[in-house]
PDB file of C-alpha atoms in Angstrom:
ATOM      1  CA  UNK A   9       0.000   0.000   0.000  1.00 46.00           C
ATOM      2  CA  UNK A  10       1.365   3.396  -0.975  1.00 53.00           C
ATOM      3  CA  UNK A  11       0.896   6.339   1.374  1.00 49.00           C
ATOM      4  CA  UNK A  12       1.027   9.574  -0.608  1.00 49.00           C
ATOM      5  CA  UNK A  13       0.632  11.652   2.549  1.00 45.00           C
ATOM      6  CA  UNK A  14       3.881  10.357   4.003  1.00 43.00           C
ATOM      7  CA  UNK A  15       6.255  13.285   4.426  1.00 45.00           C
ATOM      8  CA  UNK A  16       9.877  12.846   3.507  1.00 46.00           C
ATOM      9  CA  UNK A  17      12.311  15.012   5.438  1.00 49.00           C
ATOM     10  CA  UNK A  18      15.786  15.724   4.174  1.00 54.00           C
ATOM     11  CA  UNK A  19      18.528  14.009   6.112  1.00 60.00           C
ATOM     12  CA  UNK A  20      20.679  17.116   5.744  1.00 70.00           C
ATOM     13  CA  UNK A  21      20.250  20.714   4.687  1.00 75.00           C
ATOM     14  CA  UNK A  22      22.530  22.770   2.509  1.00 83.00           C
ATOM     15  CA  UNK A  23      22.467  26.404   3.583  1.00 87.00           C
ATOM     16  CA  UNK A  24      23.622  29.263   1.394  1.00 86.00           C
ATOM     17  CA  UNK A  25      24.812  32.571   2.809  1.00 86.00           C
ATOM     18  CA  UNK A  26      22.650  34.838   0.668  1.00 89.00           C
ATOM     19  CA  UNK A  27      23.310  38.209   2.241  1.00 88.00           C
ATOM     20  CA  UNK A  28      24.936  40.200   5.013  1.00 88.00           C
ATOM     21  CA  UNK A  29      23.707  43.551   6.289  1.00 87.00           C
ATOM     22  CA  UNK A  30      25.647  45.391   8.982  1.00 85.00           C
ATOM     23  CA  UNK A  31      24.241  48.419  10.765  1.00 86.00           C
ATOM     24  CA  UNK A  32      26.757  50.315  12.867  1.00 85.00           C
ATOM     25  CA  UNK A  33      24.758  51.452  15.898  1.00 84.00           C
ATOM     26  CA  UNK A  34      27.534  53.700  17.269  1.00 79.00           C
ATOM     27  CA  UNK A  35      31.290  53.494  17.906  1.00 75.00           C
ATOM     28  CA  UNK A  36      30.855  50.496  20.213  1.00 79.00           C
ATOM     29  CA  UNK A  37      27.944  48.511  18.792  1.00 83.00           C
ATOM     30  CA  UNK A  38      26.694  46.914  15.634  1.00 86.00           C
ATOM     31  CA  UNK A  39      23.763  44.872  14.395  1.00 89.00           C
ATOM     32  CA  UNK A  40      24.445  42.137  11.867  1.00 89.00           C
ATOM     33  CA  UNK A  41      21.877  40.315   9.758  1.00 91.00           C
ATOM     34  CA  UNK A  42      22.886  37.157   7.937  1.00 91.00           C
ATOM     35  CA  UNK A  43      20.382  35.776   5.448  1.00 92.00           C
ATOM     36  CA  UNK A  44      20.640  32.021   4.972  1.00 91.00           C
ATOM     37  CA  UNK A  45      18.584  30.203   2.382  1.00 89.00           C
ATOM     38  CA  UNK A  46      18.121  26.535   1.601  1.00 85.00           C
ATOM     39  CA  UNK A  47      16.616  24.719  -1.339  1.00 78.00           C
ATOM     40  CA  UNK A  48      15.051  22.124   0.938  1.00 77.00           C
ATOM     41  CA  UNK A  49      11.590  22.721   2.362  1.00 77.00           C
ATOM     42  CA  UNK A  50      11.724  23.653   6.030  1.00 82.00           C
ATOM     43  CA  UNK A  51       8.022  24.384   6.500  1.00 79.00           C
ATOM     44  CA  UNK A  52       7.244  20.972   8.037  1.00 78.00           C
ATOM     45  CA  UNK A  53      10.566  20.374   9.783  1.00 84.00           C
ATOM     46  CA  UNK A  54      11.011  20.849  13.516  1.00 89.00           C
ATOM     47  CA  UNK A  55      12.845  24.154  14.078  1.00 91.00           C
ATOM     48  CA  UNK A  56      15.349  22.529  16.444  1.00 90.00           C
ATOM     49  CA  UNK A  57      16.423  20.280  13.531  1.00 89.00           C
ATOM     50  CA  UNK A  58      17.180  23.449  11.543  1.00 90.00           C
ATOM     51  CA  UNK A  59      19.305  24.782  14.440  1.00 92.00           C
ATOM     52  CA  UNK A  60      21.197  21.474  14.629  1.00 92.00           C
ATOM     53  CA  UNK A  61      21.827  21.601  10.872  1.00 90.00           C
ATOM     54  CA  UNK A  62      23.066  25.201  11.044  1.00 90.00           C
ATOM     55  CA  UNK A  63      25.630  24.125  13.618  1.00 91.00           C
ATOM     56  CA  UNK A  64      26.538  20.927  11.743  1.00 89.00           C
ATOM     57  CA  UNK A  65      27.139  22.720   8.441  1.00 86.00           C
ATOM     58  CA  UNK A  66      29.219  25.430  10.155  1.00 87.00           C
ATOM     59  CA  UNK A  67      27.609  28.077   7.933  1.00 87.00           C
ATOM     60  CA  UNK A  68      27.600  30.386  10.967  1.00 87.00           C
ATOM     61  CA  UNK A  69      31.330  30.049  11.552  1.00 84.00           C
ATOM     62  CA  UNK A  70      32.773  33.552  11.368  1.00 81.00           C
ATOM     63  CA  UNK A  71      34.893  35.986  13.299  1.00 74.00           C
ATOM     64  CA  UNK A  72      33.940  39.549  14.121  1.00 69.00           C
ATOM     65  CA  UNK A  73      36.798  42.012  14.032  1.00 60.00           C
ATOM     66  CA  UNK A  74      35.665  45.588  14.525  1.00 55.00           C
ATOM     67  CA  UNK A  75      34.090  46.654  11.210  1.00 55.00           C
ATOM     68  CA  UNK A  76      34.840  43.367   9.480  1.00 59.00           C
ATOM     69  CA  UNK A  77      32.968  40.093   9.298  1.00 66.00           C
ATOM     70  CA  UNK A  78      35.222  37.225   8.220  1.00 67.00           C
ATOM     71  CA  UNK A  79      34.296  33.620   7.395  1.00 70.00           C
ATOM     72  CA  UNK A  80      36.516  31.557   9.694  1.00 71.00           C
ATOM     73  CA  UNK A  81      36.122  27.822  10.264  1.00 72.00           C
ATOM     74  CA  UNK A  82      37.465  27.984  13.832  1.00 78.00           C
ATOM     75  CA  UNK A  83      35.100  30.646  15.196  1.00 77.00           C
ATOM     76  CA  UNK A  84      31.406  31.080  15.840  1.00 81.00           C
ATOM     77  CA  UNK A  85      31.514  34.793  16.547  1.00 80.00           C
ATOM     78  CA  UNK A  86      33.575  34.973  19.752  1.00 80.00           C
ATOM     79  CA  UNK A  87      33.113  31.258  20.557  1.00 81.00           C
ATOM     80  CA  UNK A  88      34.869  28.108  19.482  1.00 81.00           C
ATOM     81  CA  UNK A  89      32.403  26.056  17.373  1.00 83.00           C
ATOM     82  CA  UNK A  90      32.919  22.940  19.474  1.00 86.00           C
ATOM     83  CA  UNK A  91      31.788  24.862  22.572  1.00 86.00           C
ATOM     84  CA  UNK A  92      28.329  25.529  21.096  1.00 89.00           C
ATOM     85  CA  UNK A  93      25.531  23.013  20.718  1.00 92.00           C
ATOM     86  CA  UNK A  94      21.818  23.093  19.957  1.00 94.00           C
ATOM     87  CA  UNK A  95      21.086  23.007  23.723  1.00 95.00           C
ATOM     88  CA  UNK A  96      22.661  26.478  23.983  1.00 95.00           C
ATOM     89  CA  UNK A  97      19.776  27.888  21.921  1.00 96.00           C
ATOM     90  CA  UNK A  98      16.605  28.756  23.789  1.00 96.00           C
ATOM     91  CA  UNK A  99      13.345  28.708  21.803  1.00 97.00           C
ATOM     92  CA  UNK A 100      11.498  31.971  22.577  1.00 97.00           C
ATOM     93  CA  UNK A 101       8.255  33.537  21.382  1.00 95.00           C
ATOM     94  CA  UNK A 102       7.906  36.862  19.561  1.00 94.00           C
ATOM     95  CA  UNK A 103       7.019  38.781  22.732  1.00 95.00           C
ATOM     96  CA  UNK A 104      10.117  37.458  24.516  1.00 96.00           C
ATOM     97  CA  UNK A 105      12.222  38.302  21.448  1.00 96.00           C
ATOM     98  CA  UNK A 106      11.091  41.933  21.493  1.00 95.00           C
ATOM     99  CA  UNK A 107      11.531  42.107  25.268  1.00 96.00           C
ATOM    100  CA  UNK A 108      15.104  40.752  25.043  1.00 96.00           C
ATOM    101  CA  UNK A 109      15.927  42.922  22.012  1.00 92.00           C
ATOM    102  CA  UNK A 110      14.632  46.069  23.760  1.00 92.00           C
ATOM    103  CA  UNK A 111      16.491  45.164  26.947  1.00 93.00           C
ATOM    104  CA  UNK A 112      19.771  44.797  25.031  1.00 92.00           C
ATOM    105  CA  UNK A 113      19.362  48.108  23.163  1.00 89.00           C
ATOM    106  CA  UNK A 114      18.301  50.117  26.214  1.00 87.00           C
ATOM    107  CA  UNK A 115      20.928  48.739  28.613  1.00 88.00           C
ATOM    108  CA  UNK A 116      23.177  51.414  30.110  1.00 85.00           C
ATOM    109  CA  UNK A 117      26.811  50.740  29.228  1.00 83.00           C
ATOM    110  CA  UNK A 118      29.821  52.551  30.607  1.00 82.00           C
ATOM    111  CA  UNK A 119      31.401  54.898  28.034  1.00 77.00           C
ATOM    112  CA  UNK A 120      28.880  53.806  25.405  1.00 80.00           C
ATOM    113  CA  UNK A 121      26.554  56.353  23.801  1.00 80.00           C
ATOM    114  CA  UNK A 122      22.851  55.768  23.256  1.00 82.00           C
ATOM    115  CA  UNK A 123      21.858  54.623  19.789  1.00 84.00           C
ATOM    116  CA  UNK A 124      20.905  57.446  17.459  1.00 83.00           C
ATOM    117  CA  UNK A 125      17.095  57.594  17.043  1.00 86.00           C
ATOM    118  CA  UNK A 126      17.315  57.264  13.237  1.00 89.00           C
ATOM    119  CA  UNK A 127      19.551  54.190  13.453  1.00 89.00           C
ATOM    120  CA  UNK A 128      17.249  52.618  16.026  1.00 89.00           C
ATOM    121  CA  UNK A 129      14.262  53.342  13.765  1.00 91.00           C
ATOM    122  CA  UNK A 130      16.021  51.740  10.761  1.00 91.00           C
ATOM    123  CA  UNK A 131      16.949  48.728  12.864  1.00 91.00           C
ATOM    124  CA  UNK A 132      13.341  48.352  14.035  1.00 92.00           C
ATOM    125  CA  UNK A 133      12.068  48.582  10.451  1.00 93.00           C
ATOM    126  CA  UNK A 134      14.487  45.856   9.380  1.00 93.00           C
ATOM    127  CA  UNK A 135      13.366  43.577  12.215  1.00 94.00           C
ATOM    128  CA  UNK A 136       9.677  44.274  11.555  1.00 92.00           C
ATOM    129  CA  UNK A 137      10.186  43.276   7.910  1.00 91.00           C
ATOM    130  CA  UNK A 138      11.543  39.889   9.046  1.00 91.00           C
ATOM    131  CA  UNK A 139       9.133  39.014  11.865  1.00 90.00           C
ATOM    132  CA  UNK A 140       5.943  37.130  11.007  1.00 86.00           C
ATOM    133  CA  UNK A 141       3.497  34.761  12.678  1.00 83.00           C
ATOM    134  CA  UNK A 142       5.217  31.814  10.976  1.00 85.00           C
ATOM    135  CA  UNK A 143       8.634  32.405  12.481  1.00 93.00           C
ATOM    136  CA  UNK A 144      10.488  30.382  15.089  1.00 95.00           C
ATOM    137  CA  UNK A 145      12.996  32.279  17.204  1.00 96.00           C
ATOM    138  CA  UNK A 146      16.003  30.950  19.097  1.00 97.00           C
ATOM    139  CA  UNK A 147      18.330  32.916  21.362  1.00 97.00           C
ATOM    140  CA  UNK A 148      21.927  31.820  22.018  1.00 96.00           C
ATOM    141  CA  UNK A 149      22.065  31.847  25.816  1.00 94.00           C
ATOM    142  CA  UNK A 150      25.849  31.707  26.081  1.00 86.00           C
ATOM    143  CA  UNK A 151      27.736  34.441  27.929  1.00 79.00           C
ATOM    144  CA  UNK A 152      31.150  35.840  27.094  1.00 73.00           C
ATOM    145  CA  UNK A 153      33.930  35.079  29.538  1.00 64.00           C
ATOM    146  CA  UNK A 154      35.021  37.929  31.777  1.00 59.00           C
ATOM    147  CA  UNK A 155      38.666  36.876  31.330  1.00 56.00           C
ATOM    148  CA  UNK A 156      40.905  39.123  29.255  1.00 50.00           C
ATOM    149  CA  UNK A 157      41.457  37.880  25.729  1.00 53.00           C
ATOM    150  CA  UNK A 158      44.529  38.178  23.550  1.00 47.00           C
ATOM    151  CA  UNK A 159      44.284  38.549  19.790  1.00 44.00           C
ATOM    152  CA  UNK A 160      46.753  37.856  17.022  1.00 39.00           C
ATOM    153  CA  UNK A 161      46.171  41.015  15.020  1.00 36.00           C
ATOM    154  CA  UNK A 162      46.304  44.637  16.070  1.00 36.00           C
ATOM    155  CA  UNK A 163      43.014  45.329  14.240  1.00 35.00           C
ATOM    156  CA  UNK A 164      41.122  42.830  16.386  1.00 39.00           C
ATOM    157  CA  UNK A 165      39.099  43.947  19.343  1.00 52.00           C
ATOM    158  CA  UNK A 166      37.523  42.375  22.393  1.00 63.00           C
ATOM    159  CA  UNK A 167      33.764  42.008  22.391  1.00 73.00           C
ATOM    160  CA  UNK A 168      32.111  42.842  25.692  1.00 78.00           C
ATOM    161  CA  UNK A 169      28.691  41.570  24.586  1.00 84.00           C
ATOM    162  CA  UNK A 170      27.483  39.165  21.916  1.00 87.00           C
ATOM    163  CA  UNK A 171      23.790  38.406  21.385  1.00 93.00           C
ATOM    164  CA  UNK A 172      22.637  36.006  18.661  1.00 94.00           C
ATOM    165  CA  UNK A 173      19.098  35.260  17.528  1.00 97.00           C
ATOM    166  CA  UNK A 174      18.072  32.720  14.892  1.00 96.00           C
ATOM    167  CA  UNK A 175      14.846  33.657  13.114  1.00 96.00           C
ATOM    168  CA  UNK A 176      13.582  30.657  11.156  1.00 94.00           C
ATOM    169  CA  UNK A 177      11.005  31.698   8.556  1.00 91.00           C
ATOM    170  CA  UNK A 178       9.359  28.428   7.581  1.00 84.00           C
ATOM    171  CA  UNK A 179       7.050  29.871   4.925  1.00 83.00           C
ATOM    172  CA  UNK A 180       9.894  31.503   2.987  1.00 85.00           C
ATOM    173  CA  UNK A 181      12.456  28.749   3.606  1.00 85.00           C
ATOM    174  CA  UNK A 182      15.026  31.096   5.033  1.00 91.00           C
ATOM    175  CA  UNK A 183      16.856  31.772   8.268  1.00 93.00           C
ATOM    176  CA  UNK A 184      18.021  35.122   9.563  1.00 94.00           C
ATOM    177  CA  UNK A 185      20.853  35.168  12.053  1.00 94.00           C
ATOM    178  CA  UNK A 186      20.483  38.493  13.887  1.00 94.00           C
ATOM    179  CA  UNK A 187      23.469  39.500  16.003  1.00 92.00           C
ATOM    180  CA  UNK A 188      24.002  42.442  18.321  1.00 89.00           C
ATOM    181  CA  UNK A 189      27.598  43.061  19.440  1.00 86.00           C
ATOM    182  CA  UNK A 190      29.263  45.591  21.692  1.00 82.00           C
ATOM    183  CA  UNK A 191      32.991  46.202  22.081  1.00 77.00           C
TER     184      UNK A 191
END
């Protein structure tokens, strides 16, 4: 007997880095949007499977160095890839996303200016264009170490904060990695 309603899930996904948008918030902060697309259908797949595949494929392996974003196999932002797993990502709802996002932007930081109103408005517009009812959101709940870090290159800098959100848009078959960093 043939079951035509049986869903076939891909064993693996192939993600493509389809775009990067960086918004410099001020001298000490930036917002980064990575657009990842896949040819496979993700509309019926559990979102945690998508997170696991993102980590497995290492498509999010990069290093942030001041104004530059570099693909680097041995980094996941400020973390070593082997130190991050799918259990480090917390599934949150849209309300919690906006609460966390607002908390991060409005936090008082020593020697850090407030974000210019126009830049904050542009950032909000960008986020509003991504958010929909059919989106799954994950927040990387890892904290940066308070220990001093040493870097190989003089143009590198130490991040004081790193916040990463994965916005999985099932209807469009795309994933946005939204990052807020402070140095």
